[in-house]
Coordinates of C-alpha atoms in Angstrom, one line a residue:
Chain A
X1 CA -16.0 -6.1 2.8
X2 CA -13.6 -6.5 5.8
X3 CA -13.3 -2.7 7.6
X4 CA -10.1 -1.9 9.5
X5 CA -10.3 1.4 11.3
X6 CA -6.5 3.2 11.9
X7 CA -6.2 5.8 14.5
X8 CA -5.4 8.7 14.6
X9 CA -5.4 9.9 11.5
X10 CA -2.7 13.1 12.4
X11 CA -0.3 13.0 15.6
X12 CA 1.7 15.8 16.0
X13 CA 4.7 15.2 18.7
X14 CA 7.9 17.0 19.7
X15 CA 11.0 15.0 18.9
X16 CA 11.4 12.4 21.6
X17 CA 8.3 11.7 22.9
X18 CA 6.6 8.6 21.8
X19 CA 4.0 7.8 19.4
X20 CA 1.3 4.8 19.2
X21 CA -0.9 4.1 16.3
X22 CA -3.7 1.7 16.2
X23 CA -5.8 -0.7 14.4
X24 CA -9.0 -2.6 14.6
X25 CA -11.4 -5.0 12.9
X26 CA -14.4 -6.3 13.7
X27 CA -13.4 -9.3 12.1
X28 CA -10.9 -12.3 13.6
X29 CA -7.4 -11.2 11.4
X30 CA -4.7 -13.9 9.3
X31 CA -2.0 -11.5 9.7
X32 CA -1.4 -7.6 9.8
X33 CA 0.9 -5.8 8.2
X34 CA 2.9 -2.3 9.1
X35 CA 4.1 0.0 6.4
X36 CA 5.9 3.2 6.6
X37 CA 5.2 5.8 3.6
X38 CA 7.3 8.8 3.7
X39 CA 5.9 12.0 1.8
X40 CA 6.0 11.7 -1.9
X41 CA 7.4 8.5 -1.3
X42 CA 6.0 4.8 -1.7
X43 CA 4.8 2.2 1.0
X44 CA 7.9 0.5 2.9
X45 CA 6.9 -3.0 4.6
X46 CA 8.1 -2.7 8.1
X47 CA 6.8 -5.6 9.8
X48 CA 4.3 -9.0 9.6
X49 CA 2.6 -10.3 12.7
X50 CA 0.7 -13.3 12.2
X51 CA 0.3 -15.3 15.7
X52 CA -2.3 -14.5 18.3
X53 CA -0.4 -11.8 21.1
X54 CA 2.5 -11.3 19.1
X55 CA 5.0 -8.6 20.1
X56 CA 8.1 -7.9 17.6
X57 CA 10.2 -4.9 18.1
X58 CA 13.1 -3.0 15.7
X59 CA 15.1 -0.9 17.7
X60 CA 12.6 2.4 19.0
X61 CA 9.7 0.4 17.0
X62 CA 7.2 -2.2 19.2
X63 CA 4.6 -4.1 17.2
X64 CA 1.4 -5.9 19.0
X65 CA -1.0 -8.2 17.7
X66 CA -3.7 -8.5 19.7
X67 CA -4.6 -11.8 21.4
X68 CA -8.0 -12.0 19.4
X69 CA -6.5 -11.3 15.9
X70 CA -8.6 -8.0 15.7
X71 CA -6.4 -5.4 16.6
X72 CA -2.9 -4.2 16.3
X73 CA -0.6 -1.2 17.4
X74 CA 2.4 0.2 16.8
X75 CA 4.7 2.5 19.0
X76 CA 7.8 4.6 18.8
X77 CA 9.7 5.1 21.8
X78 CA 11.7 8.3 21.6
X79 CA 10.6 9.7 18.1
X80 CA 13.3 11.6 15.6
X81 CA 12.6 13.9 12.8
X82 CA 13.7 10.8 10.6
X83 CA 10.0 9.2 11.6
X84 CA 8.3 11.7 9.8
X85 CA 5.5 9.9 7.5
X86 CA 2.5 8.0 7.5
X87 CA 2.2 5.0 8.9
X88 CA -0.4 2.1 7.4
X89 CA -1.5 -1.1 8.6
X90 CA -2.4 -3.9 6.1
X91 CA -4.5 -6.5 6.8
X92 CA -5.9 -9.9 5.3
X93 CA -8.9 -12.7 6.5
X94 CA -9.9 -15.8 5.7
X95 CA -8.7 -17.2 2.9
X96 CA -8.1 -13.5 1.4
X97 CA -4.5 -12.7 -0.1
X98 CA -5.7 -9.0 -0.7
X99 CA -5.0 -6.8 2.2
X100 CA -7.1 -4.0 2.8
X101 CA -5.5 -1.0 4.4
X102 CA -6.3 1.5 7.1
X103 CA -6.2 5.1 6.1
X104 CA -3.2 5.5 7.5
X105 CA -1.6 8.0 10.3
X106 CA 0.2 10.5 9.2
X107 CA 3.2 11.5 11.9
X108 CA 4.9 15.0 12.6
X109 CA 7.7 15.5 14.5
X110 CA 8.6 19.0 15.8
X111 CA 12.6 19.3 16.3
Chain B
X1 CA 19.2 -6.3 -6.5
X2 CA 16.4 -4.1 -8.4
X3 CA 13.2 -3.7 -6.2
X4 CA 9.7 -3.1 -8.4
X5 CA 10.5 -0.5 -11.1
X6 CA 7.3 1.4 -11.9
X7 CA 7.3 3.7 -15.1
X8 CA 6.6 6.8 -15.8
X9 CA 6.9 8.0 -12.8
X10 CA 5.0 11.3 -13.2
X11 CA 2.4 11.7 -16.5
X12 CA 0.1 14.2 -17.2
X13 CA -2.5 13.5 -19.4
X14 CA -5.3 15.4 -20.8
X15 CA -8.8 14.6 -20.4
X16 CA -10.1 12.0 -23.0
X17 CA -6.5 10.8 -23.5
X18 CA -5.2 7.4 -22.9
X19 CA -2.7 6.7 -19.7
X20 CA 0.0 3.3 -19.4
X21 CA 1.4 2.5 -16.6
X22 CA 3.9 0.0 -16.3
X23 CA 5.2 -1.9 -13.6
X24 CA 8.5 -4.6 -14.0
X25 CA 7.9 -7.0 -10.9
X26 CA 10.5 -7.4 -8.3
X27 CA 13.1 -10.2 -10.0
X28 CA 12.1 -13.6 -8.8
X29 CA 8.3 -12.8 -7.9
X30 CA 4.9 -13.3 -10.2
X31 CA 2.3 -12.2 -8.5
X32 CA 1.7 -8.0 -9.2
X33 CA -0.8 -6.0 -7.2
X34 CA -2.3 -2.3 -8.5
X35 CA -3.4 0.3 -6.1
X36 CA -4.9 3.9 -6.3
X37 CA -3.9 6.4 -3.3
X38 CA -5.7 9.6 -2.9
X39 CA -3.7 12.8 -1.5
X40 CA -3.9 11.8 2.0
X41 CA -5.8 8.7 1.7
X42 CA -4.8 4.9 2.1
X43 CA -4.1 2.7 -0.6
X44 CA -7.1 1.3 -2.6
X45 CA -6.5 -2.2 -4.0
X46 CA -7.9 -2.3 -7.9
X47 CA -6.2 -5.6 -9.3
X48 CA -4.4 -8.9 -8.7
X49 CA -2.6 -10.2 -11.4
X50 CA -0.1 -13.2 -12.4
X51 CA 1.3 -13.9 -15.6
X52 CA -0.9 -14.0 -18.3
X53 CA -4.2 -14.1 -15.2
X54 CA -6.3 -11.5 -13.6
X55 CA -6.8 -13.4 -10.2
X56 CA -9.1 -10.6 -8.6
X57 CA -10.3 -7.6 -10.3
X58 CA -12.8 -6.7 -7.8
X59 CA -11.7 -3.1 -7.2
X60 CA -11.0 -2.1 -10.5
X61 CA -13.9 0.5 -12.3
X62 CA -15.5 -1.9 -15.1
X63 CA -15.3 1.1 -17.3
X64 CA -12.0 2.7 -19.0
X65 CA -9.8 0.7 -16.5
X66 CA -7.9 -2.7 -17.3
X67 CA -5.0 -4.5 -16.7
X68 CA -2.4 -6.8 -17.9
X69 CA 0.4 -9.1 -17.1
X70 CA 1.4 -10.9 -20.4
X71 CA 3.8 -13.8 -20.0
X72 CA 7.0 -11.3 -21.3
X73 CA 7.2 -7.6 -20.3
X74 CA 6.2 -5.7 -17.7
X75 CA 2.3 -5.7 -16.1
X76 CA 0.2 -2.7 -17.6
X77 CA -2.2 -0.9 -16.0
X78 CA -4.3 1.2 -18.9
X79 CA -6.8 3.8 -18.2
X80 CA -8.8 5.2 -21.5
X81 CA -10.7 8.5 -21.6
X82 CA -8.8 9.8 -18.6
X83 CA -11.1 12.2 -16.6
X84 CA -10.0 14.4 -13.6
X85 CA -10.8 12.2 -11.1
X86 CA -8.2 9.8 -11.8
X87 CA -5.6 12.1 -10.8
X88 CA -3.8 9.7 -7.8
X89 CA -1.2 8.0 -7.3
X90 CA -1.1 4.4 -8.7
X91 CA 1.5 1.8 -7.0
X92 CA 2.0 -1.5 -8.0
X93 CA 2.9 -4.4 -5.3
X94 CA 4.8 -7.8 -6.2
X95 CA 4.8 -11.0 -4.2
X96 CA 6.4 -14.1 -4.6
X97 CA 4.1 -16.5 -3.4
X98 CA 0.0 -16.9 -3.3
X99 CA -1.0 -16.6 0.3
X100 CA -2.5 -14.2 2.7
X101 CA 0.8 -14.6 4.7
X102 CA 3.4 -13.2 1.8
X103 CA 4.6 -9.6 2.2
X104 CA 4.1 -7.3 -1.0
X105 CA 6.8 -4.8 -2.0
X106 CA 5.9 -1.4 -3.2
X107 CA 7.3 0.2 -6.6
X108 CA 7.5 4.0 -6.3
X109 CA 4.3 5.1 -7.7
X110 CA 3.4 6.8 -11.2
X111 CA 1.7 10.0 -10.2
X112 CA -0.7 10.6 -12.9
X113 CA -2.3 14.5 -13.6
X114 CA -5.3 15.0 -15.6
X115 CA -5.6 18.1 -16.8

């Protein structure tokens, strides 16, 4: 089945720097997804790209879809103790409705 | 303006015991996903569901697991002859359309122990 890799698995940061984390297929993308899951909480949809190069941004957050439809990022400019959590992509193909998720990367923020 | 209500939200079962989860779909939307999450793992997709259909069951174990989504009531997620390993968190997703473009919205988990 489709395979989407999410790196890095752990960042550790000081509060205000910036964070990026990635993902990639192997396979041509319908849409990606960005969720934020605080600890012990649930998955919070953030975002939906869906067009080839996309860029959407909510306020410190960027989102990319690459121009292929394989990869995606997602960056935080200035991060806050308040980003704590791990942040998955979800992504579909074809004529799938299931998304399969990347493992996920888990974000620390030292005050 | 209830999101998806997941119940219990913590249950500890005992090995060889039966475990329910339930999950009321967000109002408005009939299409429920199940997933499992490991400690520090993504989420695992197990079961696609709309009233009274299992649409795709594809990653769902064939044994002890199965799931529901009767016309009235909540969808049910029931897992027989717990054993340890089924200790995870299990969300459930609703959508209101079929499509790979809808977004799915996340209930907040039942956190079953096996003990």
């Amino acid at each position: 089945g489709q395979q989407v890799m999410q790196i890095p698995q752990y960042q550790h940061v000081q509060e205000g720097e910036d964070f990026t984390t990635y993902c990639n297929s192997s396979t041509t993308l319908s849409n990606i997804q960005w969720y934020k899951q605080r600890p012990g909480g649930h998955p919070v949809f953030l975002i939906q790209l869906v067009k080839s190069g996309e860029v959407k941004k909510q306020k410190r957050l960027t989102f990319q879809f690459g121009e292929a439809k394989k990869n995606s990022s997602l960056h935080i400019t200035a991060t806050q103790t308040t980003d704590v959590g791990t942040y998955f992509c979800a992504a579909t193909s074809g004529g799938s409705y299931i998304p399969t998720f990347g493992r996920g990367t888990s974000l620390i923020v030292h005050p | 303006n209830a999101g998806v209500m997941q119940n219990p939200r913590h249950l500890v079962r005992r090995r060889g015991q039966e475990a329910r989860l339930r999950c009321s779909p967000m109002k408005g939307h009939s299409h429920v996903y199940w997933y499992r999450q490991l400690p520090e793992e993504g989420l695992k997709f197990m079961v696609y569901l709309q009233k009274e259909n299992i649409i795709d069951e594809s990653g769902m174990p064939k044994e002890r697991f199965s799931a529901e989504f009767p016309k009235e009531g909540p969808s049910i997620l029931r897992i027989q002859q717990v054993v340890r390993g089924d200790s995870a968190a299990y969300f459930c997703a609703s959508s209101g359309d079929e499509g790979s473009t809808d977004t799915q919205y996340f209930g907040p988990g039942t956190r079953l122990t096996v003990l």
